[in-house]
Structure formats: structure tokens, C-alpha cells
Amino acid sequence: MSLATFLQHCLTGISLGGAYALIAIGYTMVYGILRLINFAHGDLFMIAGYLMIFTLADFPWYIAIPIVLIGTVVIGIVIERLAYKPLRSAPRMSIMISAIGVSLLLQNLATYLFTALPRGYPEIPYLKRIFQFGTLSASFVTFLTPILTMVLVFLMVMMINKTKIGMAMRAVSKDYETAEIMGIKINSVVSFTFAIGSLLAAIGSILYFTDRMSVNPFSGSLPGLKCFVAAVLGGIGSIPGAMIGGFILGIGETFLVALGFSTFSDAFTFILLIVMLLVKPTGLFGEKATEKV
Amino acid sequence: MKKSTKTLFNIIAVSIILAILIFLEMNKRKFSYDISIIERSMIYAVAAVAMNLTNGFTGLFSLGQAGFMAIGAYTVALLTIPVEARAGVFYVTGMNEFLSKIELPFIPALLLGGLFAAILAGLIGIPVLRLKSDYLAIATLGFSEIIRSIIASPQLNMITNGSYGLKKIPRFSSIFVPIALCCLCILIIVLLINSSYGRAFKAIREDETAAEAMGINLFKHKLTSFMISSFFTGVAGGLLASYMGTIDSGTFKITLTYDILLIVVLGGMGSVTGSILGSFLVTAGREWLRFFDQPLKVGNWQVPLFRTGFRMVVFSVLLMVVVLFYSKGLMGSKEFSWEGLVRFFKNLFTRKQKLNGGVSNGK
């Protein structure tokens, strides 16, 4: 492998990792607050892909993108209100099963409405413009993804640490009941968390699918699982951790494909997960959780 | 209800079931469709009861069913496909020299399949079960994807025949073979649940800290429950291979796990009879609901929505409704009993009376 191809793969890997990171943040935030593995998050990402296909058919990209972002956020909040809120006091397993149910429903609904055949993802010419650096060439989106990811992560961290709603989120994730007693409106905090998660999933979806060029009803499920692994890898609950985890997965996977082990690239993710759980279960940046009795 | 009447009822129920089975067996050709539904339901029931052992009785959330079933199914298939048929099955690359000579009868192959599944479950369980139970869900889900991608990978063409799948797996000789095996598996799980181990599992489900304080070794019991459950899931996979006759990696997608989860949730977490009931309802329901996939016309009016894929939408909505509104499922954590059945009909009757303006008995 020459230096040029190596750098080329690095670039692709970082770009893929950036999209993973954006989805992983959604997982990590929801898990931090509700202790729920939101299995439907990956499918929300797929729905955002379909939304983009349909809006971009009628509108120019600068109107379509805000519509997709808002639409995904609304769907995310509706899912939370309908499927998770009624189960707030139910056993944790019920909420997890509800999440699986939503995931199944979104997949089947997409299969029913848009058929199982992959649909071409529209090109935004602005994002697909090719840039050339010496021997390296890549589209604009490849450069945009990691930069945008880092900017968004920075904004997220600022929000969590400096703003009032961020403080409320931290309080809820530390102790649910005490936070409620202190007058924090749990429901609005949870909805806000889902809104942010969905927004990032929508942005991730635009960046991811622009490179992949097609969407099918199941194209969200595996990336969704991988992004959860990325979140665990970085330490669940930690936003910078989710970003690092996303980059590790993206780069690792790209290199496995480049070396000809494409069938094992999915397996790699989960082997990484099991190794990580064995060595450092709290993840790279996770806090040590103390069991409360 | 007296014990002798209960025994009488049990004997009557068993003989009715046996009579139906004998009748179906004698008219095999005519009822092949019904027989296949019954066999599939029973096999799913084993997988569901096994899932219930971890998820319902021990409170661990495992989602690796499809993977463990794949291991059982491939083990049984590879060991029971007749030696002379193997060249035809592995027509692309040929079969591994060493493997191609081994042929086992069905039952030992089935046990071996279960054993492999249990060993792999142990390998995942040892690191993961020491942690919070959430990680088990994601690790097992990931594991079942790994198994699927490994089975389908071209590097293993000599062993698993890659993405071409396996064919010519010997089928059941009669309906009694799968039914008897399934009943045996479920019986063993029920005996386990009613043993001291089972009580420890339930204690862990209710409160881990309290259970530990009572001297239950959490890790050991969780691992035992998870491995035994995986053993029977593997056996169910082996039965499924023999039932289907043809398997490939696509058979064991995540959807298979979700199907079994739906059965367990519908039947009630923590109820063996619920899982069996759920398994029959879901498997048969899937067939009955087929009309959702066909265009429907009432008179001249074309009913909207009815087209391919609608059945699965209805199915997933059903799962959501059960989870949100009937979170206990059909049976909750109760088991079937004749008294329960009588009470159910009595309640039905009295409620009707009340609705008709009958005198309520002051409750």
C-alpha cells in the first residue's frame, strides 16, 4: 500500500467515522438519560434518508435540508412521546422491547411505503464537487464530514456544560428522581434530548448517504448497531467519547475493506466491542459507575 | 378443583391432542400445510421458552437467538446431510476433506449443535455477564450478526458453502419426531425452572442485590441460565434445519430473533405456557394475516392499504400495542391451569350478565 492510497483510505475512514460519530452521540445521550438502548435510532437515520429523497425532488437543497432536519426531529419526538413516555415507570426491559418494536415498525413501514428495493440518493452537486490535493482526490463531503462533526461535538459539549438545559440534562442523568424533586421537568428534558439526537442523526444521514448513493429500508439497522458500539467504545454517556469511538470504527472498517476482508468488516465492530467490554467496560472516556443500593 | 378431576382433564387433553396428531399423520398429504404450521409452531415454542428462561425468568436481555439457532442448524445440517448427497450440495468448491466423511444420526447431531451453541454462549457470557445486563443485549445482537457474516463469507465455502446455503437436509420422518423432541426440551426447561436453580434465577430477576445478599452467586447463575438457554436455542435451530430442509445465512437474520421476542412478549414474560400459546398464535397468525398482502375488493370498492408488506406493518403495530397496553402479555407470569381456564370463562359469563343488567355480586 503506497502512501497515497494509505492517506486516501484514511480520509475515507475519517469521513465515515464522522457520520458514525454523529449517530453515536444520539445513542449516548439517550442512554445517559433514560438508560435505554434506543434501537430505533438507526432506523430514524434511514427515515431521514428517505425524507431527503422526497423533499429534494421538489425543493432546492437549501430548502430541502432544513425540512429534512425539522421533519426528523419531529418524528424523533413523536416516537419518544408515543412509545417511550408511557413506559417511564415500567421495567427497563419493556422500554427496550418497545424500542425494538419501533425499529421493526419503521423498517416494515418503509418497506411497505417505498418497497424493499434501494432508492437512489439524490446528489447535492455542491457536496459532491471533487477536490484534488496532489495525488489525493475526494469530494467536498469527505472533508466536510469530520470538520462538521468536530464543530457539532464542540457545540454539544458547550451546551451540556454551560447552559441551563445542559445542567438539567446532567442532573437527570445523574439521578432521575432527585432531579424531578428539584423541579426539573423530566419530560421536556427527555424530549429535548431526543430532539438533539434526531437532529444529529439527520445531519449524519445526509453526510452518510451522499457518499453511499442509495437507501433501502434496512440500511439503518446495521449502521445503527455499529454506532451504539462506537458509543460504548468511547464510554457511554460521554459525547467526545462517542466521537472518538465513531472515528475508530470508521477508520478500522475502511482499512479492513481495503485489505480485502470486507465480509469481516461488520464482525470487526462486534469483536472490538467484546474485547473492549473485557478490558475496559466503562469505555475510553466513561466514568466509573458506582452501583447504588 | 380436586386433584383427580385435574388428572382426568389432563388425560383427556393429552389424548385429544394425540388423536389429532394421529389423524393428521394418517392424512399427511391432505393436511401437509397444517402439519407444517404445527411443526414450525412447536420449534418456535422451544426457542421462545428458551428465550423466556433468560429474559423472563432470569431478567437478562439476550438477543442472540438467531445466531445460536444458526449454529445449531448448521451443525445438524453438516452432520446429517447424507455423504453421497454432499458433492451435489457443495457443487461450487467441494467440501472440506475431513468434514465430508463424518455423518451422524439426527439426535447426536442435534445435541452437538446445542452444545456448540452453549459453548459459544459461555465465551460471550464470561466477559459480558459480569457487567450490567444492557451490554448483553448489544453483545448478543452483535454476535448473531457476526455468526451470520462468518457463515456467508467466501473464506468458509468449504465448510458452510458460503452464501449458497445447504440443501438436502434429511426431513422428519413423521410429525411425532419433532413434537416429541420439542415437548422433551420444554419439559426439561420447566423442570429446571421449578428446581432450586429456577428459584435462584427468579430471585436474580426480582432484585440482584437482595439475591446476592441471600448468597446466590450472581455470575454463576446468570451464566448457567444463559448457557442452558443457548443450548436449547441451538437445538431449536437444529430442528428448524431439519424442518426446512434447506438453510442459508439469510434464514437467520435479526428478524428471526425479533419473531421469537414477539412470541415471548405476547405470551407473557415469565410464563412457559404463555410462550407456547404465543408461538402457535404468532405462527398461525402470520399465515392467517396473509390476506393483508393481497389487494382486497369489497363490491366495487378497492380497499386501500392492502398490498405487499402490509402484513408486516400490522404485525409490528401489534407488537407495539402489546408492549404499550398489555405489557403483561396473554398470561403475564402465570401458568396455564384448569382453574384459571374455568375462572376465565366464569368471568366472561358474569361480565356479560353485568352488561345485560344482571345483579352484581357486590364485588
XYZ file of C-alpha atoms in Angstrom:
656
model
C 0.000 0.000 0.000
C 1.597 3.254 -1.113
C 1.458 6.386 0.965
C -1.074 7.983 -1.355
C -3.556 5.114 -1.101
C -2.962 4.945 2.635
C -3.854 8.609 3.008
C -6.808 8.159 0.695
C -8.173 5.358 2.894
C -7.514 7.438 5.996
C -9.593 10.218 4.518
C -12.462 7.883 3.636
C -12.271 6.312 7.081
C -12.362 9.621 8.893
C -15.306 10.730 6.813
C -17.255 7.521 7.527
C -16.247 7.807 11.167
C -17.621 11.337 11.323
C -21.041 10.165 10.175
C -20.896 7.298 12.694
C -19.935 9.734 15.427
C -22.980 11.921 14.796
C -25.300 8.935 15.168
C -23.387 7.595 18.159
C -23.967 10.878 20.014
C -27.717 10.294 19.742
C -27.308 6.873 21.359
C -25.003 8.071 24.062
C -27.249 10.979 25.084
C -30.421 8.896 25.230
C -28.638 6.153 27.125
C -27.169 8.677 29.525
C -30.603 9.973 30.428
C -33.030 7.080 30.095
C -30.633 4.104 30.333
C -32.273 2.934 27.131
C -30.571 1.436 24.092
C -32.667 3.237 21.511
C -32.773 0.518 18.866
C -34.931 2.759 16.683
C -32.237 5.408 16.321
C -30.624 3.694 13.321
C -33.996 3.431 11.620
C -34.683 7.095 12.239
C -31.463 7.704 10.342
C -32.832 5.615 7.452
C -36.154 7.523 7.518
C -34.183 10.781 7.318
C -32.558 9.384 4.173
C -35.965 8.754 2.575
C -37.196 12.184 3.644
C -34.260 13.733 1.820
C -35.050 11.782 -1.352
C -38.619 13.052 -1.404
C -38.005 16.652 -0.393
C -35.096 17.119 -2.755
C -37.335 16.010 -5.604
C -39.442 19.158 -5.124
C -37.187 21.734 -3.491
C -33.662 23.075 -3.984
C -31.139 21.782 -1.482
C -31.028 24.880 0.738
C -34.743 24.479 1.479
C -34.740 20.670 1.480
C -32.063 20.295 4.146
C -33.895 22.350 6.818
C -37.128 20.475 6.016
C -35.357 17.137 6.500
C -33.776 18.272 9.753
C -37.055 19.539 11.181
C -39.005 16.519 9.903
C -36.580 14.078 11.533
C -36.667 15.962 14.821
C -40.479 15.879 14.808
C -40.517 12.139 14.083
C -37.973 11.573 16.844
C -40.048 13.453 19.401
C -43.258 11.736 18.299
C -41.596 8.329 18.747
C -40.448 9.302 22.210
C -43.900 10.564 23.203
C -45.802 7.568 21.850
C -43.512 4.648 22.512
C -41.256 5.530 25.431
C -43.094 8.056 27.573
C -45.967 5.734 28.593
C -43.351 3.259 29.837
C -41.400 5.687 32.014
C -42.153 3.708 35.165
C -42.233 0.253 33.545
C -39.347 -2.209 33.903
C -36.366 -1.303 31.742
C -36.769 -4.387 29.584
C -40.240 -3.232 28.459
C -38.828 0.056 27.169
C -36.108 -1.808 25.331
C -38.681 -4.102 23.736
C -40.726 -1.052 22.820
C -37.634 0.376 21.120
C -37.207 -2.852 19.165
C -40.890 -2.645 18.238
C -40.450 0.899 16.916
C -37.402 -0.191 14.943
C -39.343 -3.077 13.412
C -42.287 -0.807 12.686
C -40.156 1.807 10.935
C -38.454 -0.853 8.811
C -41.710 -2.514 7.846
C -43.401 0.811 7.211
C -40.550 1.859 4.947
C -40.700 -1.487 3.123
C -44.427 -1.065 2.691
C -44.359 2.550 1.548
C -41.175 2.641 -0.515
C -40.649 -1.099 -1.361
C -37.540 -3.028 -0.354
C -35.624 -2.013 -3.483
C -32.868 0.503 -2.857
C -33.647 4.049 -3.981
C -31.020 6.333 -5.416
C -29.978 9.116 -3.071
C -30.112 12.492 -4.805
C -26.849 14.277 -5.385
C -26.278 17.687 -3.991
C -23.780 18.975 -6.575
C -22.282 21.370 -4.078
C -21.356 18.480 -1.749
C -20.114 16.191 -4.487
C -17.601 18.607 -6.024
C -14.254 16.871 -6.328
C -11.202 18.410 -4.739
C -7.665 17.477 -5.691
C -4.668 17.653 -3.364
C -1.607 16.301 -5.129
C -2.435 12.638 -5.645
C -5.366 12.710 -3.208
C -8.800 13.357 -4.544
C -12.029 13.422 -2.626
C -15.423 15.036 -2.779
C -16.251 18.043 -0.674
C -18.441 15.964 1.654
C -15.436 13.840 2.657
C -13.707 16.936 4.010
C -16.857 18.477 5.373
C -17.941 15.478 7.481
C -15.099 15.348 10.036
C -14.958 19.129 10.367
C -18.702 19.446 10.828
C -18.624 16.569 13.318
C -15.961 18.209 15.407
C -17.744 21.566 15.368
C -21.007 19.939 16.411
C -19.335 17.950 19.168
C -17.741 21.150 20.453
C -21.159 22.866 20.464
C -22.731 19.874 22.238
C -20.103 19.854 24.954
C -20.549 23.597 25.412
C -24.295 23.158 25.649
C -24.063 20.347 28.189
C -21.563 22.171 30.373
C -22.561 25.820 30.116
C -26.293 26.153 29.548
C -29.234 25.676 31.848
C -30.818 22.871 29.831
C -27.423 21.174 29.741
C -27.273 21.322 33.510
C -30.763 19.844 33.693
C -29.676 17.013 31.399
C -26.671 16.253 33.557
C -28.846 16.279 36.653
C -31.396 13.898 35.131
C -28.689 11.501 34.026
C -27.121 11.510 37.496
C -30.282 10.859 39.445
C -33.661 10.761 37.856
C -35.847 11.067 40.936
C -33.845 13.715 42.740
C -33.805 15.809 39.573
C -37.579 15.596 39.444
C -37.874 16.676 43.077
C -35.619 19.642 42.318
C -38.238 20.889 39.883
C -36.673 19.812 36.610
C -39.335 18.991 34.038
C -38.219 15.482 33.140
C -40.453 15.178 30.098
C -39.197 18.298 28.407
C -35.584 17.366 29.128
C -36.104 13.917 27.625
C -37.879 15.366 24.588
C -35.072 17.858 24.137
C -32.527 15.043 24.276
C -34.421 13.121 21.617
C -34.672 16.274 19.501
C -30.902 16.826 19.609
C -30.227 13.142 18.924
C -32.598 13.156 15.936
C -31.110 16.372 14.586
C -27.619 14.882 14.649
C -28.930 11.647 13.095
C -30.454 13.691 10.261
C -27.189 15.558 9.644
C -25.310 12.242 9.811
C -27.782 10.735 7.377
C -27.200 13.456 4.776
C -23.419 13.076 5.048
C -23.506 9.271 5.078
C -25.919 8.702 2.222
C -24.321 11.331 -0.035
C -21.337 9.014 -0.120
C -23.330 5.761 -0.356
C -25.820 6.939 -3.021
C -28.719 4.608 -2.146
C -31.169 3.999 0.699
C -33.173 0.871 1.482
C -35.446 0.101 4.445
C -32.706 -1.868 6.203
C -29.809 0.472 5.548
C -30.242 1.979 9.006
C -30.168 -1.122 11.172
C -26.535 -2.211 10.893
C -25.015 1.304 10.999
C -27.298 1.890 13.979
C -25.878 -1.087 15.872
C -22.338 -0.107 14.947
C -22.872 3.382 16.244
C -24.085 2.019 19.539
C -20.857 0.046 19.688
C -18.990 3.275 18.938
C -20.789 4.899 21.855
C -19.857 2.019 24.187
C -16.292 2.127 22.917
C -15.935 5.779 23.774
C -17.649 5.349 27.101
C -21.394 5.555 27.173
C -22.658 8.962 28.241
C -19.597 10.800 27.002
C -20.010 12.909 23.860
C -16.319 13.320 22.934
C -16.014 9.559 23.618
C -18.752 8.841 21.096
C -16.874 10.896 18.521
C -13.586 9.084 19.114
C -15.417 5.737 19.030
C -17.041 6.678 15.734
C -13.691 7.609 14.197
C -12.046 4.369 15.399
C -14.823 2.273 13.888
C -14.895 4.216 10.639
C -11.152 4.017 10.070
C -10.875 0.371 11.173
C -13.684 -0.670 8.907
C -12.365 1.216 5.879
C -8.965 -0.425 6.232
C -10.456 -3.904 6.592
C -12.397 -3.377 3.375
C -9.279 -2.011 1.679
C -7.293 -5.092 2.717
C -9.927 -7.403 1.224
C -11.732 -8.560 4.353
C -14.987 -6.818 3.547
C -17.090 -9.728 4.839
C -15.473 -9.375 8.225
C -15.785 -5.618 8.496
C -19.095 -5.977 10.349
C -17.703 -8.698 12.573
C -14.769 -6.429 13.420
C -17.091 -3.948 15.105
C -18.555 -6.507 17.453
C -15.274 -8.222 18.195
C -13.984 -4.781 19.145
C -16.997 -4.411 21.435
C -16.420 -7.710 23.200
C -12.690 -7.024 23.610
C -13.471 -3.562 24.952
C -16.001 -4.926 27.445
C -13.421 -7.443 28.566
C -10.591 -4.933 29.018
C -12.265 -1.675 29.998
C -16.046 -1.994 30.350
C -16.529 1.723 31.023
C -15.124 2.632 27.624
C -12.316 5.027 26.799
C -13.827 8.126 28.409
C -16.558 6.610 30.568
C -16.956 7.393 34.199
C -16.713 4.608 36.676
C -20.295 3.846 37.621
C -20.984 3.028 41.223
C -23.836 0.675 41.971
C -26.455 2.278 44.142
C -28.271 0.002 46.519
C -60.894 -28.356 41.832
C -59.953 -31.812 43.092
C -56.708 -33.404 42.088
C -58.434 -36.409 40.485
C -60.572 -34.171 38.257
C -57.453 -32.307 37.182
C -55.710 -35.553 36.281
C -58.797 -36.565 34.358
C -58.775 -33.285 32.447
C -55.076 -33.680 31.712
C -55.561 -37.190 30.393
C -58.469 -36.064 28.231
C -56.496 -33.099 26.845
C -53.432 -35.197 26.056
C -55.473 -37.899 24.366
C -57.361 -35.337 22.278
C -54.047 -33.836 21.141
C -52.657 -37.299 20.409
C -55.788 -38.229 18.470
C -55.490 -35.064 16.366
C -51.812 -35.786 15.700
C -52.536 -39.395 14.698
C -55.333 -38.194 12.458
C -53.019 -35.643 10.808
C -50.261 -38.221 10.423
C -52.637 -40.639 8.684
C -53.833 -37.954 6.273
C -50.386 -36.477 5.721
C -50.891 -35.466 2.121
C -54.170 -33.703 2.649
C -53.068 -31.720 5.712
C -49.418 -31.073 4.864
C -49.964 -27.318 5.258
C -51.475 -27.654 8.760
C -48.773 -30.114 9.768
C -46.063 -27.701 8.714
C -47.671 -24.902 10.742
C -47.865 -27.133 13.828
C -44.261 -28.257 13.454
C -42.988 -24.716 12.990
C -45.016 -23.528 15.980
C -43.545 -26.239 18.184
C -39.982 -25.450 17.094
C -40.530 -21.736 17.705
C -42.065 -22.661 21.060
C -38.798 -24.331 22.108
C -36.815 -21.253 21.088
C -39.329 -18.990 22.829
C -39.320 -20.985 26.066
C -35.526 -20.958 25.984
C -35.564 -17.191 25.449
C -38.041 -16.891 28.294
C -35.591 -18.708 30.554
C -33.050 -15.865 30.210
C -35.326 -12.926 29.500
C -38.401 -13.759 31.523
C -37.080 -15.806 34.405
C -33.538 -14.507 34.927
C -34.078 -10.919 33.802
C -31.188 -10.912 31.335
C -31.850 -9.378 27.963
C -30.325 -11.644 25.336
C -30.927 -11.005 21.643
C -28.688 -13.655 20.120
C -31.374 -16.210 19.310
C -30.840 -16.094 15.558
C -27.101 -16.657 15.975
C -27.453 -19.623 18.309
C -30.110 -21.122 16.074
C -27.776 -20.703 13.107
C -25.056 -22.626 14.928
C -27.433 -25.456 15.807
C -28.894 -25.517 12.326
C -25.547 -25.587 10.515
C -24.142 -28.246 12.851
C -27.132 -30.504 12.293
C -27.165 -29.855 8.565
C -23.448 -30.516 8.074
C -23.519 -33.707 10.097
C -26.729 -35.223 8.750
C -26.695 -34.482 5.019
C -26.112 -37.946 3.524
C -22.484 -38.427 2.442
C -23.442 -39.338 -1.113
C -25.501 -36.140 -1.496
C -22.722 -33.864 -0.320
C -20.943 -33.450 -3.645
C -24.212 -32.157 -5.054
C -24.667 -29.681 -2.237
C -21.100 -28.371 -2.310
C -21.055 -28.140 -6.076
C -19.045 -24.917 -6.135
C -15.932 -25.537 -4.085
C -16.303 -29.063 -2.759
C -16.474 -29.911 0.914
C -13.662 -29.934 3.414
C -11.961 -33.381 3.240
C -12.174 -34.094 6.934
C -15.765 -32.972 7.408
C -17.086 -34.706 4.329
C -16.589 -38.164 5.843
C -18.411 -37.554 9.117
C -22.056 -38.403 9.261
C -24.064 -38.653 12.455
C -27.626 -39.700 13.188
C -30.074 -36.879 13.847
C -30.239 -36.916 17.666
C -26.465 -36.851 18.372
C -26.079 -34.120 15.749
C -28.843 -32.149 17.451
C -27.150 -32.487 20.842
C -23.829 -31.458 19.359
C -25.452 -28.406 17.778
C -26.875 -27.390 21.132
C -23.524 -27.975 22.783
C -21.684 -25.737 20.311
C -24.255 -23.013 20.876
C -23.824 -23.339 24.653
C -20.019 -23.187 24.432
C -20.149 -20.025 22.318
C -22.682 -18.571 24.730
C -20.184 -19.225 27.504
C -17.459 -17.426 25.572
C -19.645 -14.322 25.199
C -21.159 -14.634 28.640
C -17.927 -14.789 30.628
C -16.821 -11.247 29.739
C -20.242 -9.669 29.326
C -22.303 -11.113 32.177
C -20.070 -9.536 34.784
C -21.345 -6.164 33.564
C -24.759 -4.570 33.564
C -27.309 -6.581 31.649
C -27.732 -3.951 28.901
C -24.423 -4.882 27.390
C -25.594 -8.453 26.975
C -28.343 -7.274 24.615
C -25.976 -5.451 22.319
C -23.193 -8.051 22.538
C -25.524 -10.937 21.683
C -27.185 -8.955 18.918
C -23.754 -8.194 17.512
C -22.705 -11.796 17.956
C -25.607 -13.079 15.914
C -24.632 -10.691 13.109
C -21.022 -11.937 13.318
C -22.148 -15.553 13.042
C -24.240 -14.702 10.025
C -21.470 -12.852 8.243
C -18.944 -15.593 9.042
C -21.272 -18.285 7.719
C -21.799 -16.339 4.499
C -18.143 -15.414 3.991
C -16.453 -16.871 0.912
C -13.453 -17.915 3.043
C -15.622 -20.646 4.594
C -17.048 -22.001 1.353
C -15.519 -25.419 2.052
C -17.385 -25.745 5.340
C -20.610 -23.772 5.264
C -20.969 -23.457 1.485
C -20.915 -19.674 1.897
C -23.883 -17.821 0.566
C -25.122 -20.815 -1.438
C -26.676 -22.389 1.650
C -27.146 -26.044 2.482
C -29.675 -28.330 0.854
C -30.887 -31.911 1.123
C -31.003 -31.951 4.897
C -32.981 -35.092 5.872
C -36.552 -34.177 6.824
C -38.564 -35.514 9.769
C -39.928 -38.994 9.097
C -43.231 -38.227 10.820
C -44.928 -35.457 12.749
C -44.244 -37.261 16.038
C -40.465 -36.819 15.871
C -40.369 -33.005 16.133
C -43.339 -32.832 18.506
C -41.836 -35.376 20.889
C -38.424 -33.701 20.816
C -39.914 -30.255 21.366
C -42.051 -31.486 24.256
C -38.985 -33.103 25.807
C -36.966 -29.870 25.535
C -39.747 -27.776 27.041
C -40.221 -30.339 29.816
C -36.538 -30.166 30.734
C -36.652 -26.361 30.868
C -39.784 -26.482 33.039
C -38.102 -28.917 35.429
C -35.111 -26.579 35.594
C -37.338 -23.575 36.316
C -39.028 -25.437 39.155
C -35.738 -26.553 40.687
C -33.659 -24.602 43.187
C -31.737 -23.137 40.248
C -35.000 -21.800 38.843
C -35.845 -20.153 42.150
C -32.398 -18.547 42.191
C -32.998 -17.244 38.643
C -36.275 -15.686 39.707
C -34.604 -14.131 42.745
C -31.993 -12.546 40.466
C -34.748 -11.219 38.224
C -36.590 -9.605 41.114
C -33.634 -7.965 42.810
C -29.994 -8.630 42.097
C -28.681 -7.041 45.256
C -31.094 -8.899 47.507
C -30.352 -12.158 45.706
C -26.645 -11.652 46.189
C -27.201 -10.895 49.850
C -29.039 -14.208 50.131
C -25.905 -15.966 48.984
C -26.711 -16.521 45.331
C -23.638 -16.343 43.134
C -24.930 -13.892 40.513
C -22.373 -14.511 37.816
C -22.534 -18.296 38.054
C -26.309 -18.403 37.914
C -26.562 -15.878 35.108
C -24.031 -17.836 33.091
C -25.834 -21.121 33.766
C -29.147 -19.667 32.684
C -27.663 -18.092 29.564
C -25.788 -21.238 28.511
C -28.716 -23.583 29.065
C -30.992 -21.232 27.186
C -28.495 -21.107 24.324
C -28.243 -24.889 24.304
C -31.966 -25.222 23.712
C -31.955 -22.362 21.212
C -29.297 -24.295 19.305
C -31.445 -27.422 19.474
C -34.393 -25.430 18.153
C -32.167 -24.255 15.306
C -31.230 -27.854 14.519
C -34.886 -28.827 14.464
C -35.589 -25.860 12.211
C -32.895 -27.046 9.779
C -34.476 -30.474 9.575
C -37.927 -28.925 9.272
C -36.942 -26.631 6.411
C -34.634 -28.987 4.549
C -32.771 -26.000 3.054
C -30.998 -23.292 5.018
C -28.769 -20.358 4.206
C -27.388 -17.452 6.177
C -30.424 -15.333 5.265
C -32.655 -17.633 7.325
C -31.003 -16.407 10.499
C -31.389 -12.655 10.211
C -32.210 -10.436 13.176
C -35.869 -10.715 12.187
C -35.840 -14.301 13.455
C -34.787 -13.055 16.893
C -37.496 -10.415 16.792
C -40.113 -13.027 15.847
C -39.205 -15.052 18.905
C -39.155 -11.935 21.063
C -42.664 -11.119 19.833
C -43.787 -14.612 20.834
C -42.319 -14.255 24.312
C -43.763 -10.770 24.849
C -47.171 -11.760 23.516
C -47.294 -14.884 25.652
C -46.048 -13.096 28.734
C -42.534 -12.755 30.113
C -42.068 -15.470 32.654
C -44.763 -17.871 31.530
C -43.838 -21.107 29.758
C -47.378 -21.919 28.683
C -47.709 -18.323 27.534
C -44.720 -18.758 25.244
C -46.168 -21.947 23.776
C -49.533 -20.282 23.235
C -47.841 -17.212 21.767
C -45.821 -19.364 19.430
C -48.930 -21.005 17.970
C -50.739 -17.670 17.709
C -47.857 -15.865 16.018
C -47.016 -18.664 13.590
C -50.613 -19.311 12.641
C -51.412 -15.586 12.696
C -48.674 -14.961 10.191
C -50.463 -17.345 7.819
C -53.951 -16.023 8.525
C -52.840 -12.445 8.054
C -51.660 -13.234 4.540
C -54.818 -11.660 3.146
C -53.397 -8.285 4.186
C -50.793 -8.701 1.470
C -53.371 -9.273 -1.269
C -55.407 -6.496 -2.810
C -58.892 -6.615 -1.347
C -62.105 -5.585 -3.034
C -65.407 -5.093 -1.268
C -68.003 -4.934 -4.015
C -66.554 -2.487 -6.485
C -64.554 -0.556 -3.939
C -60.833 -1.226 -3.787
C -59.889 -1.211 -0.107
C -56.804 0.979 0.236
C -53.656 -0.101 2.128
C -53.927 -3.780 1.225
C -50.769 -4.616 -0.689
C -47.475 -6.429 -0.258
C -45.812 -5.634 3.029
C -48.936 -4.521 4.865
C -48.995 -7.747 6.869
C -45.636 -6.967 8.444
C -46.777 -3.431 9.288
C -49.843 -4.863 11.024
C -47.584 -7.305 12.806
C -45.236 -4.670 14.143
C -48.140 -2.448 15.200
C -49.467 -5.475 17.077
C -46.159 -5.848 18.896
C -46.235 -2.166 19.861
C -49.830 -2.424 21.097
C -48.969 -5.441 23.229
C -45.894 -3.738 24.682
C -47.650 -0.447 25.404
C -51.087 -1.531 26.573
C -50.884 -5.193 27.569
C -47.349 -5.240 28.857
C -48.068 -8.479 30.709
C -48.937 -10.366 27.534
C -51.577 -13.055 27.412
C -50.569 -14.937 30.534
C -48.471 -12.450 32.496
C -46.186 -14.523 34.647
C -48.924 -17.059 35.404
C -49.026 -20.579 34.031
C -51.962 -22.331 32.443
C -54.171 -24.204 34.867
C -57.624 -25.699 34.620
C -58.836 -23.470 37.448
C -57.579 -20.438 35.552
C -59.453 -21.559 32.455
C -62.671 -22.093 34.405
C -62.267 -18.725 36.109
C -61.659 -17.080 32.733
C -64.926 -18.422 31.313
C -66.806 -17.621 34.524
C -65.561 -14.026 34.399
C -66.555 -13.799 30.779
C -70.013 -15.016 31.665
C -70.535 -12.795 34.712
C -69.298 -9.758 32.841
C -71.896 -10.438 30.181
C -74.548 -10.724 32.870
C -73.496 -7.395 34.311
C -73.684 -5.794 30.909
C -77.179 -7.206 30.493
C -78.229 -5.539 33.729
C -77.806 -8.632 35.891
C -77.296 -8.273 39.630
C -73.661 -7.864 40.503
C -72.461 -9.896 43.428
C -71.197 -6.893 45.309
C -67.572 -7.050 44.198
